């Protein structure tokens, strides 16, 4: 949704109501990546806290299920840009840089980021087991805040795990004692939900002022951390338990939707321009439905073919 809204933000004149509406909707969703980091940390710690943890088996699974598909789709994006759209010439060094930093399209940085946490998972879990949660979260927050300066001064600073370490550490502490942690959060529901709403409104408003007048304040990033944590906790409490089961079942499909959707957005917007569709609301509606429908259908078909291939290999082996 954030990437679909980006065109509306670019096309509407700054300061207009529709510009504010598009920008606000996009900013309200920026907590999604930190929220996913928290939930991934919860899932990881909860899964391995009371079971034997084989690091090599775990990493091999992450590489085959997450990193290899990411590499394949990075190459596909690159070939699309080089040979179909002819945006630039083929350069193997550029391709390798895109793979390393997850920079071929905006959301791919998340894979480069989360793989760092998977690689460092034994060290992080040891940290969480040795250091009490309050102190551990405080240390992670200090590291996170100090590293914000570096991330702002470096092209790929936001791809370094330290910029998101607070969210992962919070998730790990919750996952290590999930029932007790969720019970505590639920008891604080009357505080967390209003805080989530308040920080969402404040962060969105301040971000729009920065968008209009280039405030460019370091404190906006501090405010973003408060917004992301409070909003993540709010949705963690409000989300029905059944949604977790649904999300678990849909995870393989949604991952491939994640890998495909930017290509669909780019291609849809290209053809809308070619067809003379200039009305921003109409472009948004068409892009929205085209992106989710096409991405979902292609992902389901791809997974079906993949399952058939795996089964045929297993049958031929036996």
Coordinates of C-alpha atoms in Angstrom, one line a residue:
X1 CA 0.0 0.0 0.0
X2 CA 2.8 2.4 0.9
X3 CA 4.4 2.0 -2.6
X4 CA 1.0 2.4 -4.3
X5 CA 0.4 5.6 -2.4
X6 CA 3.8 7.0 -3.4
X7 CA 2.6 8.1 -6.9
X8 CA -0.4 10.0 -5.4
X9 CA 2.0 11.8 -3.0
X10 CA 4.2 12.8 -6.0
X11 CA 1.3 13.9 -8.2
X12 CA -0.8 15.9 -5.8
X13 CA 0.4 19.5 -5.2
X14 CA 2.0 19.9 -1.7
X15 CA -0.3 21.5 0.8
X16 CA -3.5 20.3 -0.8
X17 CA -6.0 18.2 1.1
X18 CA -5.5 15.2 -1.2
X19 CA -1.8 15.5 -0.8
X20 CA -2.2 15.5 3.0
X21 CA -4.5 12.5 2.8
X22 CA -2.2 10.4 0.7
X23 CA 0.9 11.3 2.7
X24 CA -0.9 10.7 6.0
X25 CA -2.2 7.3 4.9
X26 CA 1.4 6.3 3.8
X27 CA 3.0 7.6 7.0
X28 CA 0.5 5.8 9.3
X29 CA 1.6 2.5 7.7
X30 CA 5.3 3.1 8.2
X31 CA 5.2 1.1 11.5
X32 CA 4.6 -2.1 9.5
X33 CA 8.3 -3.0 9.0
X34 CA 9.2 -2.4 12.7
X35 CA 6.0 -4.3 13.6
X36 CA 7.1 -7.2 11.4
X37 CA 10.5 -7.1 13.1
X38 CA 8.9 -7.4 16.5
X39 CA 6.6 -10.2 15.3
X40 CA 9.5 -12.1 13.6
X41 CA 11.5 -11.8 16.8
X42 CA 8.5 -13.1 18.8
X43 CA 8.1 -16.1 16.4
X44 CA 11.8 -16.9 16.4
X45 CA 12.4 -16.7 20.2
X46 CA 9.1 -18.5 21.0
X47 CA 9.9 -21.3 18.6
X48 CA 13.4 -22.0 19.7
X49 CA 13.3 -21.1 23.4
X50 CA 12.1 -24.5 24.6
X51 CA 13.5 -26.6 21.7
X52 CA 17.0 -27.6 20.6
X53 CA 18.3 -25.0 18.2
X54 CA 20.4 -26.2 15.3
X55 CA 22.0 -23.1 13.9
X56 CA 23.1 -24.6 10.6
X57 CA 19.7 -26.2 9.9
X58 CA 18.0 -22.9 10.7
X59 CA 20.2 -20.8 8.5
X60 CA 19.9 -23.3 5.6
X61 CA 16.1 -23.1 5.9
X62 CA 16.2 -19.3 5.8
X63 CA 18.5 -19.3 2.8
X64 CA 16.4 -21.7 0.8
X65 CA 13.0 -20.3 1.8
X66 CA 13.8 -16.6 1.9
X67 CA 17.2 -15.5 0.5
X68 CA 17.3 -17.6 -2.7
X69 CA 13.8 -16.5 -3.8
X70 CA 14.8 -13.0 -3.0
X71 CA 18.0 -13.3 -5.2
X72 CA 16.0 -14.8 -8.0
X73 CA 13.5 -12.0 -8.0
X74 CA 16.2 -9.4 -7.7
X75 CA 17.7 -10.8 -10.9
X76 CA 14.3 -10.8 -12.5
X77 CA 13.7 -7.1 -11.6
X78 CA 17.2 -6.2 -12.9
X79 CA 16.7 -8.0 -16.2
X80 CA 13.3 -6.3 -16.5
X81 CA 14.9 -2.8 -16.0
X82 CA 17.8 -3.6 -18.4
X83 CA 16.3 -5.5 -21.3
X84 CA 12.6 -4.7 -21.2
X85 CA 12.4 -1.1 -19.9
X86 CA 16.1 -0.3 -20.9
X87 CA 16.6 2.0 -17.9
X88 CA 20.3 1.2 -17.8
X89 CA 22.9 -1.2 -19.3
X90 CA 23.7 -4.5 -17.8
X91 CA 26.5 -4.4 -15.2
X92 CA 27.3 -7.5 -13.1
X93 CA 28.8 -5.3 -10.3
X94 CA 25.6 -3.3 -10.1
X95 CA 23.5 -6.4 -10.0
X96 CA 25.6 -7.8 -7.1
X97 CA 25.3 -4.5 -5.3
X98 CA 21.5 -4.6 -5.7
X99 CA 21.5 -8.2 -4.2
X100 CA 23.8 -7.3 -1.3
X101 CA 21.9 -4.2 -0.3
X102 CA 18.3 -5.0 -1.3
X103 CA 18.1 -1.8 -3.3
X104 CA 16.7 -2.9 -6.7
X105 CA 13.2 -1.8 -5.4
X106 CA 12.3 0.0 -2.2
X107 CA 11.0 -2.9 0.0
X108 CA 13.7 -5.4 -0.8
X109 CA 16.0 -3.8 1.8
X110 CA 13.9 -5.8 4.4
X111 CA 15.3 -9.1 3.2
X112 CA 18.9 -7.8 3.5
X113 CA 18.0 -6.6 7.0
X114 CA 16.3 -9.6 8.4
X115 CA 19.0 -12.0 7.1
X116 CA 21.4 -10.1 9.4
X117 CA 19.2 -10.9 12.4
X118 CA 19.0 -14.6 11.4
X119 CA 22.8 -14.8 11.0
X120 CA 23.3 -13.1 14.4
X121 CA 20.4 -15.0 16.1
X122 CA 22.6 -17.1 18.5
X123 CA 24.4 -14.0 19.8
X124 CA 21.1 -12.1 20.2
X125 CA 19.4 -14.9 22.0
X126 CA 22.4 -15.3 24.3
X127 CA 22.1 -11.5 25.0
X128 CA 18.4 -11.8 25.8
X129 CA 18.9 -14.8 28.1
X130 CA 21.7 -13.2 30.1
X131 CA 20.5 -9.6 30.3
X132 CA 17.2 -8.8 32.1
X133 CA 14.5 -7.5 29.7
X134 CA 14.3 -3.9 31.0
X135 CA 18.1 -3.4 30.8
X136 CA 18.3 -5.3 27.5
X137 CA 15.7 -3.1 25.8
X138 CA 17.4 0.0 27.2
X139 CA 20.7 -1.0 25.7
X140 CA 19.1 -1.8 22.4
X141 CA 17.3 1.6 22.4
X142 CA 20.6 3.4 23.0
X143 CA 22.3 1.5 20.2
X144 CA 19.3 2.1 17.9
X145 CA 19.2 5.9 18.6
X146 CA 23.0 6.3 18.3
X147 CA 23.0 4.5 15.0
X148 CA 20.3 6.8 13.5
X149 CA 22.9 9.4 13.0
X150 CA 25.0 7.0 10.9
X151 CA 22.0 5.8 8.9
X152 CA 21.2 9.3 7.9
X153 CA 24.7 10.0 6.6
X154 CA 25.2 6.8 4.7
X155 CA 23.5 5.6 1.5
X156 CA 22.7 2.2 2.9
X157 CA 22.7 3.0 6.6
X158 CA 19.1 1.9 6.9
X159 CA 20.2 -1.6 5.8
X160 CA 22.4 -2.2 8.9
X161 CA 20.7 -4.3 11.6
X162 CA 21.6 -1.9 14.5
X163 CA 19.0 0.6 13.1
X164 CA 16.2 -2.0 13.8
X165 CA 17.8 -3.9 16.7
X166 CA 15.4 -2.4 19.3
X167 CA 12.4 -3.9 17.6
X168 CA 14.0 -7.4 17.2
X169 CA 15.1 -7.4 20.8
X170 CA 11.6 -6.4 22.0
X171 CA 10.2 -9.3 20.0
X172 CA 12.7 -11.8 21.3
X173 CA 11.9 -10.8 24.9
X174 CA 8.2 -11.2 24.3
X175 CA 8.7 -14.5 22.5
X176 CA 10.8 -16.0 25.3
X177 CA 7.9 -15.7 27.7
X178 CA 5.0 -15.1 25.3
X179 CA 2.0 -15.8 27.6
X180 CA 3.2 -13.7 30.4
X181 CA 4.3 -10.9 28.1
X182 CA 1.0 -10.8 26.3
X183 CA -0.9 -10.9 29.6
X184 CA 1.0 -7.9 30.7
X185 CA 0.4 -6.0 27.5
X186 CA -3.3 -6.9 27.6
X187 CA -3.6 -5.5 31.1
X188 CA -2.1 -2.3 29.9
X189 CA -4.5 -2.1 26.9
X190 CA -6.3 1.1 28.2
X191 CA -2.9 2.8 28.2
X192 CA -1.3 1.3 25.1
X193 CA -4.2 1.8 22.6
X194 CA -4.6 5.6 23.4
X195 CA -0.8 6.0 23.2
X196 CA -0.7 4.2 19.9
X197 CA -3.3 6.6 18.5
X198 CA -1.7 9.7 20.0
X199 CA 1.8 8.9 18.6
X200 CA 0.3 8.0 15.2
X201 CA -1.4 11.4 15.0
X202 CA 1.7 13.3 16.3
X203 CA 4.2 11.4 14.0
X204 CA 2.0 11.8 10.9
X205 CA 1.5 15.5 11.6
X206 CA 5.1 16.3 12.2
X207 CA 6.2 14.2 9.2
X208 CA 3.9 16.2 7.0
X209 CA 5.3 19.4 8.3
X210 CA 8.8 18.0 7.5
X211 CA 7.5 17.1 4.0
X212 CA 6.3 20.7 3.4
X213 CA 9.1 22.7 5.0
X214 CA 12.1 20.3 5.2
X215 CA 12.4 20.4 9.0
X216 CA 14.8 17.5 8.7
X217 CA 15.1 17.1 12.5
X218 CA 16.9 14.2 14.2
X219 CA 14.1 14.2 16.8
X220 CA 11.6 13.1 14.1
X221 CA 13.4 9.8 14.0
X222 CA 13.2 9.5 17.8
X223 CA 9.5 10.2 17.5
X224 CA 9.2 7.5 14.8
X225 CA 10.6 4.9 17.2
X226 CA 8.0 5.8 19.8
X227 CA 5.3 5.7 17.1
X228 CA 6.4 2.4 15.7
X229 CA 6.6 0.7 19.1
X230 CA 3.3 2.0 20.4
X231 CA 1.5 1.3 17.2
X232 CA 3.0 -2.2 17.0
X233 CA 1.9 -3.0 20.6
X234 CA -1.6 -1.5 19.9
X235 CA -2.1 -3.8 16.9
X236 CA -0.6 -6.8 18.7
X237 CA -3.2 -6.4 21.4
X238 CA -6.1 -5.6 19.1
X239 CA -5.4 -8.2 16.5
X240 CA -7.7 -11.3 16.9
X241 CA -5.8 -14.5 17.7
X242 CA -7.4 -16.1 14.6
X243 CA -5.6 -13.6 12.5
X244 CA -2.3 -15.1 13.6
X245 CA -3.4 -18.5 12.3
X246 CA -4.6 -17.1 9.0
X247 CA -1.3 -15.1 8.6
X248 CA 0.7 -18.3 9.3
X249 CA -1.2 -20.2 6.5
X250 CA -0.9 -17.3 4.1
X251 CA 2.7 -16.6 4.8
X252 CA 4.1 -18.4 1.7
X253 CA 1.7 -16.6 -0.7
X254 CA 2.2 -13.2 0.9
X255 CA 6.0 -13.5 0.7
X256 CA 5.8 -14.0 -3.1
X257 CA 3.3 -11.1 -3.3
X258 CA 5.9 -9.1 -1.5
X259 CA 8.5 -10.1 -4.1
X260 CA 6.3 -9.5 -7.1
X261 CA 4.2 -6.4 -6.3
X262 CA 6.6 -3.7 -7.2
X263 CA 7.0 -5.0 -10.7
X264 CA 3.2 -5.0 -11.1
X265 CA 3.0 -1.4 -9.8
X266 CA 5.7 -0.2 -12.2
X267 CA 4.2 -1.9 -15.2
X268 CA 0.6 -0.8 -14.3
X269 CA 1.6 2.8 -13.9
X270 CA 3.6 2.7 -17.2
X271 CA 0.5 1.5 -19.1
X272 CA -1.8 3.9 -17.4
X273 CA 0.4 6.7 -18.6
X274 CA 0.5 5.3 -22.1
X275 CA -3.2 5.0 -22.2
X276 CA -3.6 8.7 -21.1
X277 CA -5.1 7.9 -17.6
X278 CA -4.1 11.0 -15.7
X279 CA -6.7 11.3 -13.0
X280 CA -4.8 10.5 -9.8
X281 CA -7.8 8.8 -7.9
X282 CA -8.5 6.6 -10.9
X283 CA -4.8 5.7 -11.3
X284 CA -4.7 4.8 -7.6
X285 CA -7.8 2.6 -7.7
X286 CA -6.6 0.7 -10.9
X287 CA -3.1 0.3 -9.5
X288 CA -4.4 -0.9 -6.2
X289 CA -6.6 -3.7 -7.6
X290 CA -4.2 -4.6 -10.4
X291 CA -1.3 -5.0 -7.9
X292 CA -3.0 -7.2 -5.4
X293 CA -5.0 -9.3 -7.8
X294 CA -2.1 -9.9 -10.3
X295 CA 0.5 -10.4 -7.5
X296 CA -1.8 -12.8 -5.7
X297 CA -2.7 -14.9 -8.8
X298 CA 0.9 -15.1 -10.0
X299 CA 2.1 -16.1 -6.5
X300 CA -0.5 -18.8 -6.1
X301 CA 0.3 -20.2 -9.6
X302 CA 4.1 -20.0 -8.8
X303 CA 3.7 -21.9 -5.5
X304 CA 1.5 -24.6 -7.2
X305 CA 4.2 -25.1 -9.9
X306 CA 6.8 -25.2 -7.2
X307 CA 4.9 -27.8 -5.1
X308 CA 4.4 -30.0 -8.2
X309 CA 8.1 -29.8 -9.0
X310 CA 9.1 -30.7 -5.4
X311 CA 6.6 -33.6 -5.4
X312 CA 7.8 -34.9 -8.8
X313 CA 11.5 -34.8 -7.6
X314 CA 10.5 -36.7 -4.4
X315 CA 8.6 -39.3 -6.4
X316 CA 11.5 -39.8 -8.8
X317 CA 13.9 -40.1 -5.9
X318 CA 11.8 -42.9 -4.3

